[in-house]
Tab-separated table of C-alpha atoms in Angstrom:
chain	number	residue	atom	x	y	z
A	1	MET	CA	84.500	120.323	46.948
A	2	LEU	CA	82.577	121.732	49.664
A	3	SER	CA	80.170	118.821	49.464
A	4	LYS	CA	83.186	116.231	49.713
A	5	LEU	CA	84.483	118.092	52.817
A	6	TYR	CA	81.099	118.099	54.472
A	7	THR	CA	80.747	114.430	53.591
A	8	SER	CA	84.250	113.623	55.271
A	9	GLU	CA	83.393	115.611	58.345
A	10	GLN	CA	80.018	113.721	58.681
A	11	SER	CA	81.898	110.401	58.274
A	12	ILE	CA	84.374	111.403	60.945
A	13	LYS	CA	81.644	112.471	63.428
A	14	ARG	CA	79.689	109.208	62.675
A	15	ARG	CA	82.547	107.050	62.912
A	16	LYS	CA	81.937	104.167	65.418
A	17	LEU	CA	85.481	103.330	66.563
A	18	ASP	CA	88.190	105.554	67.893
A	19	TYR	CA	91.451	104.209	65.843
A	20	VAL	CA	93.964	106.127	68.160
A	21	ILE	CA	92.620	104.036	71.047
A	22	LEU	CA	92.894	100.883	69.050
A	23	ALA	CA	96.246	101.727	67.482
A	24	CYS	CA	97.680	102.281	71.225
A	25	VAL	CA	96.325	99.203	72.778
A	26	SER	CA	97.421	96.952	69.712
A	27	LEU	CA	100.997	98.409	69.897
A	28	LEU	CA	101.224	98.181	73.653
A	29	ALA	CA	100.105	94.252	73.292
A	30	ALA	CA	102.584	93.705	70.364
A	31	VAL	CA	105.465	95.354	72.647
A	32	GLY	CA	104.425	93.438	75.633
A	33	PHE	CA	104.260	90.073	73.724
A	34	PHE	CA	108.006	90.449	72.616
A	35	ILE	CA	109.175	91.763	75.900
A	36	VAL	CA	107.510	88.820	77.830
A	37	LEU	CA	109.030	86.565	75.146
A	38	SER	CA	112.285	87.993	75.757
A	39	ALA	CA	112.109	87.968	79.441
A	40	VAL	CA	111.329	84.441	79.808
A	41	SER	CA	113.493	82.963	77.326
A	42	GLY	CA	115.803	80.306	78.789
A	43	LEU	CA	113.639	80.139	81.919
A	44	SER	CA	112.670	76.630	82.876
A	45	TYR	CA	108.944	77.678	82.911
A	46	GLY	CA	109.191	80.114	79.890
A	47	ALA	CA	107.457	77.656	77.584
A	48	GLY	CA	104.451	77.393	79.763
A	49	VAL	CA	104.305	81.274	80.128
A	50	ILE	CA	104.539	82.042	76.386
A	51	ARG	CA	101.539	79.422	75.951
A	52	THR	CA	99.417	81.164	78.479
A	53	HIS	CA	100.119	84.549	77.044
A	54	LEU	CA	99.183	83.302	73.835
A	55	ILE	CA	96.109	82.137	74.791
A	56	ALA	CA	95.475	85.343	76.636
A	57	LEU	CA	95.776	87.499	73.548
A	58	PRO	CA	92.795	86.314	71.747
A	59	VAL	CA	90.826	86.266	74.525
A	60	ALA	CA	91.696	89.932	75.325
A	61	ALA	CA	91.005	90.828	71.728
A	62	GLY	CA	87.539	89.341	72.131
A	63	ALA	CA	87.058	91.341	75.447
A	64	PHE	CA	87.879	94.445	73.560
A	65	ILE	CA	85.313	93.512	71.080
A	66	PHE	CA	82.873	92.765	73.549
A	67	GLY	CA	83.205	95.947	75.425
A	68	TRP	CA	82.959	97.728	72.265
A	69	LEU	CA	79.986	96.235	70.590
A	70	PHE	CA	77.983	95.825	73.879
A	71	ASN	CA	76.181	98.766	75.013
A	72	TYR	CA	77.743	100.439	78.145
A	73	GLN	CA	74.543	101.531	79.271
A	74	ILE	CA	73.392	98.019	80.193
A	75	TYR	CA	75.918	98.070	82.977
A	76	ASN	CA	74.220	100.965	84.439
A	77	GLU	CA	70.808	99.539	84.235
A	78	GLN	CA	72.107	96.184	85.716
A	79	TYR	CA	74.509	97.222	88.126
A	80	LYS	CA	73.043	95.505	90.967
A	81	THR	CA	73.387	92.088	88.937
A	82	LEU	CA	76.857	93.146	87.982
A	83	TYR	CA	77.553	93.763	92.094
A	84	ALA	CA	76.129	90.433	92.989
A	85	LEU	CA	78.429	88.652	90.426
A	86	ILE	CA	81.497	90.148	91.458
A	87	ILE	CA	80.723	89.756	95.264
A	88	ALA	CA	80.009	85.971	94.258
A	89	MET	CA	83.270	85.743	92.395
A	90	LEU	CA	85.246	87.276	95.316
A	91	ILE	CA	83.752	84.775	97.834
A	92	GLY	CA	84.113	82.031	95.535
A	93	VAL	CA	87.941	82.526	95.078
A	94	LEU	CA	88.352	82.717	98.636
A	95	ILE	CA	86.273	79.109	98.912
A	96	PHE	CA	87.643	77.442	95.687
A	97	GLY	CA	90.635	79.540	94.884
A	98	VAL	CA	94.261	78.168	94.912
A	99	VAL	CA	96.903	79.871	97.053
A	100	SER	CA	100.165	81.359	95.082
A	101	ARG	CA	102.553	83.504	96.748
A	102	GLY	CA	100.770	83.989	99.995
A	103	SER	CA	97.480	85.136	98.248
A	104	ASN	CA	94.305	83.299	97.816
A	105	SER	CA	93.477	85.190	94.594
A	106	TRP	CA	93.280	82.739	91.667
A	107	PHE	CA	90.762	80.273	90.268
A	108	ARG	CA	92.444	77.493	88.479
A	109	LEU	CA	90.956	76.742	85.071
A	110	GLY	CA	92.861	73.655	83.845
A	111	PHE	CA	96.164	74.935	82.650
A	112	ILE	CA	95.191	78.616	82.744
A	113	SER	CA	94.325	80.805	85.732
A	114	LEU	CA	91.778	83.681	86.408
A	115	GLN	CA	92.065	86.262	88.951
A	116	PRO	CA	88.899	87.938	89.561
A	117	ALA	CA	90.277	90.982	91.488
A	118	GLU	CA	91.566	92.331	88.016
A	119	LEU	CA	87.959	91.998	86.474
A	120	CYS	CA	86.521	93.473	89.767
A	121	ARG	CA	88.680	96.672	89.399
A	122	ILE	CA	86.827	97.492	86.175
A	123	ALA	CA	83.588	96.373	87.492
A	124	THR	CA	83.762	98.630	90.560
A	125	ILE	CA	84.031	101.509	88.349
A	126	LEU	CA	80.949	100.737	86.552
A	127	ILE	CA	79.207	99.948	89.814
A	128	ALA	CA	80.320	103.251	91.387
A	129	ALA	CA	79.607	105.372	88.193
A	130	ALA	CA	75.923	103.790	88.002
A	131	PHE	CA	75.274	104.843	91.611
A	132	LEU	CA	76.570	108.302	91.253
A	133	THR	CA	74.612	108.741	87.749
A	134	ARG	CA	71.473	107.643	89.950
A	135	ASN	CA	72.314	110.103	92.839
A	136	TYR	CA	73.837	113.022	90.715
A	137	GLN	CA	71.471	115.543	92.466
A	138	SER	CA	72.588	114.484	95.944
A	139	VAL	CA	76.281	113.964	95.101
A	140	LYS	CA	77.324	116.921	97.207
A	141	GLU	CA	75.714	115.553	100.173
A	142	ALA	CA	77.513	113.438	103.008
A	143	LYS	CA	74.671	110.783	102.531
A	144	THR	CA	75.488	109.890	99.302
A	145	LEU	CA	79.251	109.207	99.879
A	146	VAL	CA	78.080	107.185	103.032
A	147	TRP	CA	75.954	105.018	100.841
A	148	LEU	CA	78.663	104.793	98.235
A	149	ALA	CA	81.282	103.753	100.769
A	150	LEU	CA	78.822	100.898	102.158
A	151	LEU	CA	78.530	99.878	98.710
A	152	ILE	CA	82.234	99.580	97.910
A	153	LEU	CA	83.700	98.450	101.389
A	154	PRO	CA	82.320	94.933	100.990
A	155	ILE	CA	84.367	94.617	97.854
A	156	PHE	CA	87.478	96.043	99.251
A	157	ALA	CA	87.044	93.839	102.454
A	158	LEU	CA	86.788	90.713	100.171
A	159	ILE	CA	89.944	91.774	98.378
A	160	MET	CA	91.850	92.377	101.651
A	161	LYS	CA	90.922	89.040	102.640
A	162	GLN	CA	92.893	87.388	99.822
A	163	PRO	CA	95.000	89.516	100.735
A	164	ASP	CA	95.618	91.699	97.534
A	165	PHE	CA	96.877	95.191	98.527
A	166	SER	CA	97.572	96.170	94.872
A	167	SER	CA	93.970	95.968	93.883
A	168	ILE	CA	92.939	98.389	96.633
A	169	VAL	CA	95.998	100.958	95.640
A	170	VAL	CA	94.890	100.810	92.144
A	171	THR	CA	91.199	101.237	92.749
A	172	ALA	CA	90.903	103.766	95.436
A	173	PRO	CA	92.735	106.486	93.845
A	174	ALA	CA	90.536	106.004	90.786
A	175	LEU	CA	87.411	106.186	92.870
A	176	LEU	CA	88.887	109.371	94.116
A	177	ILE	CA	89.246	110.632	90.481
A	178	LEU	CA	85.712	109.570	89.773
A	179	LEU	CA	84.358	111.231	92.845
A	180	TYR	CA	85.957	114.443	91.693
A	181	ALA	CA	84.582	113.931	88.148
A	182	ALA	CA	81.030	113.701	89.506
A	183	GLY	CA	81.301	116.759	91.424
A	184	VAL	CA	81.500	115.867	95.114
A	185	ASN	CA	81.393	118.604	97.827
A	186	THR	CA	85.136	119.926	97.941
A	187	PHE	CA	85.317	119.584	101.675
A	188	TYR	CA	84.029	116.160	101.703
A	189	PHE	CA	86.603	115.337	98.737
A	190	VAL	CA	89.425	116.784	100.830
A	191	LEU	CA	88.272	114.646	103.890
A	192	LEU	CA	88.315	111.591	101.587
A	193	VAL	CA	91.945	112.421	100.491
A	194	ALA	CA	92.980	113.272	104.228
A	195	PHE	CA	91.781	109.633	105.200
A	196	GLY	CA	93.537	107.826	102.320
A	197	VAL	CA	96.855	109.688	102.840
A	198	SER	CA	96.603	109.222	106.754
A	199	ALA	CA	95.927	105.357	106.008
A	200	ALA	CA	98.657	105.115	103.736
A	201	LEU	CA	101.234	107.056	105.832
A	202	PHE	CA	101.080	105.070	108.873
A	203	PRO	CA	102.873	101.795	107.702
A	204	ILE	CA	105.310	103.741	106.003
A	205	ILE	CA	106.282	105.951	108.943
A	206	TRP	CA	105.985	102.831	111.256
A	207	THR	CA	108.238	100.967	108.949
A	208	PHE	CA	110.770	103.906	108.723
A	209	ILE	CA	110.803	103.991	112.500
A	210	THR	CA	111.604	100.440	112.588
A	211	LEU	CA	114.558	100.892	110.125
A	212	HIS	CA	115.783	103.990	112.149
A	213	PRO	CA	114.841	103.661	115.660
A	214	GLU	CA	117.288	106.327	116.951
A	215	ILE	CA	115.201	109.124	115.615
A	216	THR	CA	112.365	108.402	117.976
A	217	GLN	CA	114.658	109.809	120.838
A	218	ASP	CA	114.465	113.158	119.273
A	219	SER	CA	110.946	113.380	118.233
A	220	LEU	CA	107.950	112.734	120.700
A	221	LEU	CA	105.406	112.542	117.854
A	222	LEU	CA	107.467	109.691	116.012
A	223	TYR	CA	108.091	108.033	119.221
A	224	THR	CA	104.431	107.824	120.006
A	225	ILE	CA	103.727	106.561	116.556
A	226	GLY	CA	106.112	103.765	117.014
A	227	GLN	CA	104.487	102.799	120.049
A	228	MET	CA	100.813	102.929	118.563
A	229	SER	CA	100.922	99.482	117.198
A	230	SER	CA	100.928	97.942	120.823
A	231	ASP	CA	100.023	100.700	123.335
A	232	TRP	CA	96.599	102.129	123.836
A	233	ALA	CA	97.910	104.967	125.861
A	234	TYR	CA	100.164	106.092	123.084
A	235	ILE	CA	97.179	106.018	120.698
A	236	ALA	CA	95.104	108.263	122.954
A	237	GLY	CA	98.069	110.630	123.094
A	238	PHE	CA	98.117	110.700	119.565
A	239	CYS	CA	94.468	111.543	119.037
A	240	GLY	CA	94.756	114.289	121.474
A	241	ALA	CA	98.005	115.643	119.611
A	242	VAL	CA	96.106	115.657	116.312
A	243	MET	CA	93.243	117.422	117.876
A	244	ALA	CA	95.284	120.171	119.728
A	245	ALA	CA	97.510	120.575	116.517
A	246	GLY	CA	94.062	121.265	114.454
A	247	PHE	CA	93.013	123.965	116.863
A	248	ALA	CA	96.499	125.342	117.088
A	249	ILE	CA	96.272	125.775	113.136
A	250	MET	CA	92.807	127.312	113.368
A	251	TYR	CA	94.000	129.967	115.783
A	252	ILE	CA	97.158	130.966	113.922
A	253	LEU	CA	95.171	131.293	110.672
A	254	ARG	CA	92.442	133.529	112.634
A	255	GLN	CA	95.445	135.947	113.326
A	256	PHE	CA	95.542	136.271	109.461
A	257	ARG	CA	91.754	136.666	109.302
A	258	VAL	CA	91.178	133.237	107.761
A	259	TYR	CA	88.145	131.845	109.715
A	260	ILE	CA	87.494	128.091	109.917
A	261	ALA	CA	84.677	126.897	112.008
A	262	PRO	CA	85.601	124.547	115.124
A	263	ILE	CA	83.364	121.958	113.660
A	264	PHE	CA	85.347	121.631	110.573
A	265	VAL	CA	88.531	121.156	112.809
A	266	LEU	CA	86.993	118.442	114.677
A	267	ILE	CA	85.631	116.706	111.623
A	268	MET	CA	89.068	116.660	109.824
A	269	SER	CA	90.926	115.772	113.052
A	270	GLY	CA	88.547	112.736	113.342
A	271	VAL	CA	89.150	111.827	109.570
A	272	ILE	CA	92.807	111.968	110.112
A	273	ILE	CA	92.482	109.796	113.282
A	274	ALA	CA	90.451	107.318	111.680
A	275	GLY	CA	92.773	107.108	108.472
A	276	PHE	CA	95.624	106.451	111.054
A	277	PHE	CA	93.725	103.257	112.815
A	278	SER	CA	92.992	102.029	109.139
A	279	GLY	CA	96.768	102.356	108.757
A	280	LEU	CA	97.370	100.624	111.837
A	281	PHE	CA	95.100	97.749	110.723
A	282	VAL	CA	96.823	97.500	107.346
A	283	ASN	CA	100.023	97.635	109.250
A	284	LYS	CA	99.006	94.532	111.237
A	285	GLN	CA	97.897	92.756	108.169
A	286	MET	CA	101.102	93.435	105.922
A	287	LYS	CA	102.768	90.193	104.861
A	288	ASN	CA	106.718	90.320	105.569
A	289	TYR	CA	107.268	90.355	101.505
A	290	GLN	CA	104.826	93.604	101.392
A	291	ARG	CA	107.009	95.118	104.403
A	292	LYS	CA	109.973	94.337	102.710
A	293	ARG	CA	108.787	96.608	99.569
A	294	VAL	CA	108.150	99.421	102.025
A	295	GLU	CA	111.514	99.173	103.365
A	296	ALA	CA	113.029	99.013	99.775
A	297	PHE	CA	111.225	102.131	98.838
A	298	LEU	CA	112.378	104.227	102.217
A	299	ALA	CA	116.223	102.964	101.954
A	300	PRO	CA	117.045	100.690	99.017
A	301	ASN	CA	120.682	101.142	99.486
A	302	SER	CA	120.694	100.170	103.392
A	303	ASP	CA	119.978	96.387	102.415
A	304	PRO	CA	121.394	96.094	98.829
A	305	LYS	CA	121.189	92.188	98.973
A	306	GLY	CA	117.974	92.055	100.820
A	307	ALA	CA	114.799	94.357	100.634
A	308	GLY	CA	116.668	96.744	98.449
A	309	TYR	CA	117.781	94.228	95.788
A	310	ASN	CA	114.713	94.241	93.332
A	311	VAL	CA	114.503	98.004	92.952
A	312	LEU	CA	118.552	98.407	92.705
A	313	GLN	CA	118.715	95.398	90.164
A	314	ALA	CA	116.067	96.801	88.068
A	315	GLN	CA	117.485	100.548	87.792
A	316	ILE	CA	120.996	99.119	87.038
A	317	ALA	CA	119.082	97.235	84.184
A	318	MET	CA	117.194	100.087	82.757
A	319	GLY	CA	120.318	102.297	83.312
A	320	SER	CA	122.569	99.791	81.272
A	321	GLY	CA	120.096	100.014	78.213
A	322	GLY	CA	121.494	103.436	77.460
A	323	VAL	CA	119.700	105.574	74.861
A	324	LEU	CA	118.673	102.917	72.370
A	325	GLY	CA	118.882	99.740	74.273
A	326	LYS	CA	120.990	96.341	73.889
A	327	GLY	CA	118.366	94.761	71.458
A	328	PHE	CA	115.409	92.193	72.002
A	329	PHE	CA	116.962	88.940	73.812
A	330	SER	CA	120.190	90.690	74.591
A	331	GLY	CA	119.505	92.226	77.813
A	332	THR	CA	122.515	90.835	80.184
A	333	GLN	CA	121.097	91.837	83.539
A	334	SER	CA	117.551	90.438	83.084
A	335	ARG	CA	118.659	87.249	81.020
A	336	LEU	CA	121.257	86.358	83.696
A	337	GLY	CA	118.605	86.563	86.325
A	338	PHE	CA	119.537	89.685	88.323
A	339	VAL	CA	116.323	91.329	87.864
A	340	PRO	CA	113.759	89.197	89.594
A	341	GLU	CA	110.138	88.952	88.487
A	342	ARG	CA	111.144	90.240	85.235
A	343	HIS	CA	108.143	89.213	83.167
A	344	THR	CA	105.587	90.536	85.846
A	345	ASP	CA	106.263	93.342	88.277
A	346	PHE	CA	109.565	94.536	86.811
A	347	ILE	CA	108.810	94.043	83.057
A	348	LEU	CA	109.805	97.680	82.560
A	349	ALA	CA	113.351	97.115	83.589
A	350	VAL	CA	113.758	94.612	80.735
A	351	LEU	CA	111.971	97.002	78.450
A	352	GLY	CA	114.334	99.756	79.472
A	353	GLU	CA	117.505	97.551	79.151
A	354	GLU	CA	116.663	95.910	75.850
A	355	THR	CA	114.807	99.229	73.906
A	356	GLY	CA	116.609	101.880	75.933
A	357	LEU	CA	115.366	105.316	76.794
A	358	MET	CA	113.728	105.438	73.430
A	359	GLY	CA	111.832	102.380	73.859
A	360	THR	CA	110.652	103.457	77.370
A	361	LEU	CA	109.482	106.709	76.325
A	362	PHE	CA	107.761	105.161	73.230
A	363	VAL	CA	105.575	103.071	75.652
A	364	LEU	CA	105.274	105.990	78.008
A	365	THR	CA	103.906	108.107	75.002
A	366	LEU	CA	101.364	105.486	74.303
A	367	TYR	CA	100.036	105.508	77.588
A	368	ILE	CA	99.816	109.135	77.539
A	369	ILE	CA	97.884	109.394	74.510
A	370	LEU	CA	95.633	106.362	75.908
A	371	LEU	CA	94.874	108.607	79.007
A	372	TRP	CA	94.391	111.581	76.486
A	373	ARG	CA	91.973	109.843	74.351
A	374	THR	CA	90.079	108.535	77.367
A	375	ALA	CA	89.453	111.990	78.740
A	376	TYR	CA	88.522	113.272	75.254
A	377	ILE	CA	85.941	110.423	74.600
A	378	ALA	CA	84.631	111.341	78.224
A	379	ALA	CA	83.944	114.754	77.246
A	380	LEU	CA	82.253	113.440	74.041
A	381	SER	CA	79.917	111.202	76.040
A	382	SER	CA	76.211	111.568	75.333
A	383	ASP	CA	75.307	110.796	78.881
A	384	ARG	CA	76.408	111.367	82.616
A	385	TYR	CA	77.080	107.536	82.983
A	386	GLY	CA	79.302	107.166	80.110
A	387	TYR	CA	81.506	110.277	81.168
A	388	LEU	CA	81.896	108.788	84.697
A	389	VAL	CA	82.862	105.663	83.429
A	390	CYS	CA	85.689	106.995	81.100
A	391	CYS	CA	86.963	109.211	84.004
A	392	GLY	CA	87.188	106.214	86.348
A	393	ILE	CA	89.067	104.001	83.656
A	394	PHE	CA	91.329	107.130	83.271
A	395	GLY	CA	91.809	107.086	86.977
A	396	ILE	CA	92.761	103.300	87.043
A	397	PHE	CA	95.314	103.487	84.085
A	398	PHE	CA	96.816	106.609	85.438
A	399	VAL	CA	97.466	104.897	88.761
A	400	TYR	CA	98.764	102.073	86.768
A	401	MET	CA	101.029	104.399	84.846
A	402	ILE	CA	102.555	106.384	88.005
A	403	PHE	CA	103.121	103.272	90.113
A	404	ASN	CA	104.973	101.372	87.279
A	405	PHE	CA	107.060	104.415	85.994
A	406	GLY	CA	107.394	105.581	89.668
A	407	MET	CA	108.768	102.686	91.332
A	408	LEU	CA	111.864	102.285	89.014
A	409	ILE	CA	113.068	105.792	89.934
A	410	GLY	CA	112.319	105.651	93.680
A	411	LEU	CA	109.205	108.008	93.695
A	412	VAL	CA	106.836	105.106	94.946
A	413	PRO	CA	107.252	101.683	96.597
A	414	VAL	CA	107.227	98.666	94.679
A	415	ALA	CA	103.477	97.268	94.994
A	416	GLY	CA	103.260	94.552	92.858
A	417	ILE	CA	101.218	96.312	90.140
A	418	PRO	CA	101.324	94.930	86.736
A	419	LEU	CA	102.118	97.314	83.705
A	420	PRO	CA	98.955	96.623	81.454
A	421	PHE	CA	99.447	95.321	78.213
A	422	ILE	CA	103.344	94.911	78.732
A	423	SER	CA	103.517	92.860	81.863
A	424	TYR	CA	102.657	88.964	81.696
A	425	GLY	CA	99.321	88.212	83.002
A	426	GLY	CA	96.426	86.944	81.169
A	427	SER	CA	93.612	88.326	83.591
A	428	ASN	CA	95.196	91.853	83.514
A	429	LEU	CA	95.415	91.724	79.818
A	430	VAL	CA	91.952	90.780	79.530
A	431	ALA	CA	90.424	93.237	81.877
A	432	SER	CA	92.557	96.040	80.470
A	433	MET	CA	91.116	95.271	76.951
A	434	TRP	CA	87.813	94.857	78.402
A	435	ALA	CA	88.216	98.305	79.807
A	436	PHE	CA	89.154	100.353	76.510
A	437	GLY	CA	86.567	98.499	74.780
A	438	ILE	CA	83.932	99.932	76.992
A	439	VAL	CA	85.589	103.331	76.271
A	440	GLU	CA	85.218	102.464	72.789
A	441	SER	CA	81.460	101.582	73.203
A	442	VAL	CA	81.054	105.125	74.893
A	443	TYR	CA	82.575	106.571	71.861
A	444	ARG	CA	80.551	104.487	69.494
A	445	ARG	CA	77.307	105.970	71.113
A	446	ARG	CA	78.413	109.539	71.551
A	447	LEU	CA	75.786	110.570	69.323
A	448	SER	CA	73.386	107.680	70.322
A	449	ILE	CA	74.026	105.919	67.362
A	450	ILE	CA	73.323	102.189	68.092
């Protein structure tokens, strides 16, 4: 009896495939297929969408198998080759790609399209993990972060050139999670977070001011921010105010015997100012439809037939589904055309209307299980690179989940980010399957079994 138990335990330990991840991605892909089928039924281009999705499913399955069987350590060894490949793809799409919805982001390959940025999200994690693995002894030093930034910024710059803000929104937080897992110096990590938050806040604050210009009459700070997009004098004033606020906080903390060196205050102030300058650049680069998304996030009810229409209709659709939903192909809000982009950006609204709260919670649970298993496999990894890769992939899909579920309840702005496995989009489906195939590869080799 003990011999059988020991044999069973050894079999589990040597198992080469994590069936929990396989079950979750399979269930999500199946749900996604039926939801997309329901969402586009009755549309003039519905047949083309379904045909493309049917082609993408076996390709995605192949990507999962490839990621699983292919030794993930090769990405570590050949990260420079991988880097050159994605740079070439991003340059190529700017030259030879087709423009769709204002973005030059797709290669047209016959009757299907390829969006390189989707694959580049995963590749960026593989490259960053390889760099951090090679520099793990100096990961707490500033120079390592500077070299990593110089490595990643060309990728981000080419993606911004398309422009594809959603890829940056997904990848940047994932890289922060990766850096935290790698053991970056806490102070430097806080600086990076401060920079990111400052860069993200400027477009939001500026848009809020344009929606409510009267508030600048009562706030010198908001008035200054409102003028920063066009007047350098106000930019200088803002920089001085940030520095003054930093030293004022330092003085107040010293009264409570909390001592902060002045150099740290200068560095933090400089990072916040640099973040606002980056936000100023992003604000100038934003397309009109992207600014409308920010407006809808800040005040969806102020323009229910304009900027806030998409979010409000999506929320109505989800609410009308109740607990159990109206059933597949029975969603009135979505099928009657009230929910825009219902097979891509707002697929979750269709899911909520047709499967109700229970169906939405089921999908959310599958995502949470996927994240849990990814973190678990990271802990099982036999090497530092596998651990970091799993942490980065965890970060990407965590951001996917937060944005998709958060935007429908008004916690985050609509960013045009697909819901992996559920939303229509062959490139995203293939990239997502490849990502979890890589996680399976880490699991397969956790005991160095090839």
